[in-house]
PDB file of C-alpha atoms in Angstrom:
ATOM      1  CA  MET C 758       0.000   0.000   0.000  1.00  0.00           C
ATOM      2  CA  GLU C 759       1.275   3.442  -0.941  1.00  0.00           C
ATOM      3  CA  LEU C 760       1.893   5.956   1.834  1.00  0.00           C
ATOM      4  CA  ILE C 761      -0.145   9.137   1.378  1.00  0.00           C
ATOM      5  CA  ASP C 762       0.956  12.617   2.436  1.00  0.00           C
ATOM      6  CA  VAL C 763      -1.531  13.564   5.166  1.00  0.00           C
ATOM      7  CA  GLY C 764      -1.390  17.231   4.173  1.00  0.00           C
ATOM      8  CA  ILE C 765      -2.500  16.388   0.645  1.00  0.00           C
ATOM      9  CA  LEU C 766      -5.227  14.108   1.998  1.00  0.00           C
ATOM     10  CA  LYS C 767      -6.634  16.917   4.191  1.00  0.00           C
ATOM     11  CA  VAL C 768      -6.632  19.384   1.278  1.00  0.00           C
ATOM     12  CA  LYS C 769      -8.288  16.938  -1.132  1.00  0.00           C
ATOM     13  CA  LEU C 770     -10.908  15.919   1.440  1.00  0.00           C
ATOM     14  CA  GLY C 771     -11.666  19.580   2.164  1.00  0.00           C
ATOM     15  CA  GLU C 772     -12.017  20.347  -1.537  1.00  0.00           C
ATOM     16  CA  HIS C 773     -14.329  17.367  -1.960  1.00  0.00           C
ATOM     17  CA  ILE C 774     -16.497  18.444   0.969  1.00  0.00           C
ATOM     18  CA  ARG C 775     -16.754  21.938  -0.547  1.00  0.00           C
ATOM     19  CA  LEU C 776     -17.781  20.486  -3.930  1.00  0.00           C
ATOM     20  CA  LEU C 777     -20.428  18.262  -2.335  1.00  0.00           C
ATOM     21  CA  ARG C 778     -21.748  21.225  -0.318  1.00  0.00           C
ATOM     22  CA  GLU C 779     -21.932  23.394  -3.436  1.00  0.00           C
ATOM     23  CA  GLU C 780     -23.724  20.617  -5.347  1.00  0.00           C
ATOM     24  CA  LYS C 781     -26.406  20.762  -2.639  1.00  0.00           C
ATOM     25  CA  GLY C 782     -26.662  24.534  -3.161  1.00  0.00           C
ATOM     26  CA  LEU C 783     -25.674  25.321   0.428  1.00  0.00           C
ATOM     27  CA  SER C 784     -23.696  28.347   1.504  1.00  0.00           C
ATOM     28  CA  ILE C 785     -20.909  27.702   3.950  1.00  0.00           C
ATOM     29  CA  ARG C 786     -22.982  29.294   6.736  1.00  0.00           C
ATOM     30  CA  GLN C 787     -26.082  27.238   5.922  1.00  0.00           C
ATOM     31  CA  PHE C 788     -24.059  24.053   5.826  1.00  0.00           C
ATOM     32  CA  ALA C 789     -22.243  24.810   9.079  1.00  0.00           C
ATOM     33  CA  LEU C 790     -25.571  25.350  10.815  1.00  0.00           C
ATOM     34  CA  GLN C 791     -27.080  22.214   9.301  1.00  0.00           C
ATOM     35  CA  ALA C 792     -24.049  20.105  10.271  1.00  0.00           C
ATOM     36  CA  GLY C 793     -23.714  21.581  13.744  1.00  0.00           C
ATOM     37  CA  ILE C 794     -20.175  22.783  13.023  1.00  0.00           C
ATOM     38  CA  GLU C 795     -18.840  26.243  13.777  1.00  0.00           C
ATOM     39  CA  HIS C 796     -18.594  28.366  10.619  1.00  0.00           C
ATOM     40  CA  PRO C 797     -14.860  29.152  11.048  1.00  0.00           C
ATOM     41  CA  GLN C 798     -14.112  25.470  11.626  1.00  0.00           C
ATOM     42  CA  LEU C 799     -15.896  24.530   8.407  1.00  0.00           C
ATOM     43  CA  ILE C 800     -13.849  27.098   6.498  1.00  0.00           C
ATOM     44  CA  ASN C 801     -10.678  25.495   7.879  1.00  0.00           C
ATOM     45  CA  ILE C 802     -11.956  22.013   7.010  1.00  0.00           C
ATOM     46  CA  GLU C 803     -12.652  23.020   3.410  1.00  0.00           C
ATOM     47  CA  LYS C 804      -9.173  24.563   3.151  1.00  0.00           C
ATOM     48  CA  GLY C 805      -7.547  21.369   4.437  1.00  0.00           C
ATOM     49  CA  ARG C 806      -6.212  22.897   7.634  1.00  0.00           C
ATOM     50  CA  VAL C 807      -7.893  20.504  10.082  1.00  0.00           C
ATOM     51  CA  ASP C 808      -7.465  16.877  11.087  1.00  0.00           C
ATOM     52  CA  LEU C 809     -11.067  15.750  11.268  1.00  0.00           C
ATOM     53  CA  LYS C 810     -12.510  13.725  14.123  1.00  0.00           C
ATOM     54  CA  LEU C 811     -14.743  10.811  13.252  1.00  0.00           C
ATOM     55  CA  THR C 812     -17.711  12.608  14.825  1.00  0.00           C
ATOM     56  CA  THR C 813     -17.136  15.639  12.585  1.00  0.00           C
ATOM     57  CA  ILE C 814     -16.880  13.429   9.513  1.00  0.00           C
ATOM     58  CA  TYR C 815     -20.178  11.825  10.518  1.00  0.00           C
ATOM     59  CA  LYS C 816     -21.840  15.236  11.005  1.00  0.00           C
ATOM     60  CA  ILE C 817     -20.672  16.320   7.551  1.00  0.00           C
ATOM     61  CA  SER C 818     -21.910  13.182   5.793  1.00  0.00           C
ATOM     62  CA  ASN C 819     -25.209  13.366   7.669  1.00  0.00           C
ATOM     63  CA  ALA C 820     -25.728  17.037   6.737  1.00  0.00           C
ATOM     64  CA  LEU C 821     -24.942  16.215   3.099  1.00  0.00           C
ATOM     65  CA  ASP C 822     -27.293  13.214   3.315  1.00  0.00           C
ATOM     66  CA  ILE C 823     -24.650  10.889   1.891  1.00  0.00           C
ATOM     67  CA  GLU C 824     -22.925   7.735   3.089  1.00  0.00           C
ATOM     68  CA  LEU C 825     -19.598   8.159   4.867  1.00  0.00           C
ATOM     69  CA  SER C 826     -17.757   6.328   2.097  1.00  0.00           C
ATOM     70  CA  LYS C 827     -18.829   8.941  -0.498  1.00  0.00           C
ATOM     71  CA  LEU C 828     -16.841  11.588   1.371  1.00  0.00           C
ATOM     72  CA  PHE C 829     -13.688   9.684   0.513  1.00  0.00           C
ATOM     73  CA  LYS C 830     -14.371   9.080  -3.166  1.00  0.00           C
ATOM     74  CA  PHE C 831     -11.916  11.520  -4.694  1.00  0.00           C
ATOM     75  CA  SER C 832      -8.567  11.411  -6.448  1.00  0.00           C
ATOM     76  CA  LEU C 833      -5.364  12.272  -4.614  1.00  0.00           C
ATOM     77  CA  LYS C 834      -3.716  13.453  -7.831  1.00  0.00           C
TER      78      LYS C 834
END
């Protein structure tokens, strides 16, 4: 198994979360409220600055109404 740079993983995951949020037509404030996440924290998540806790990942997938696995379906390249 190939070792992945964690910094790249955080950035790509954040970008993917932003894309999924935008596909749902949600502003960052709307989504933060819906997910129960502080607005500034969500900004940092989408910019790849945060190591996410499992509970936060669950809140995000729940607010997007998607399965957890869909959050991780993105390319690292």
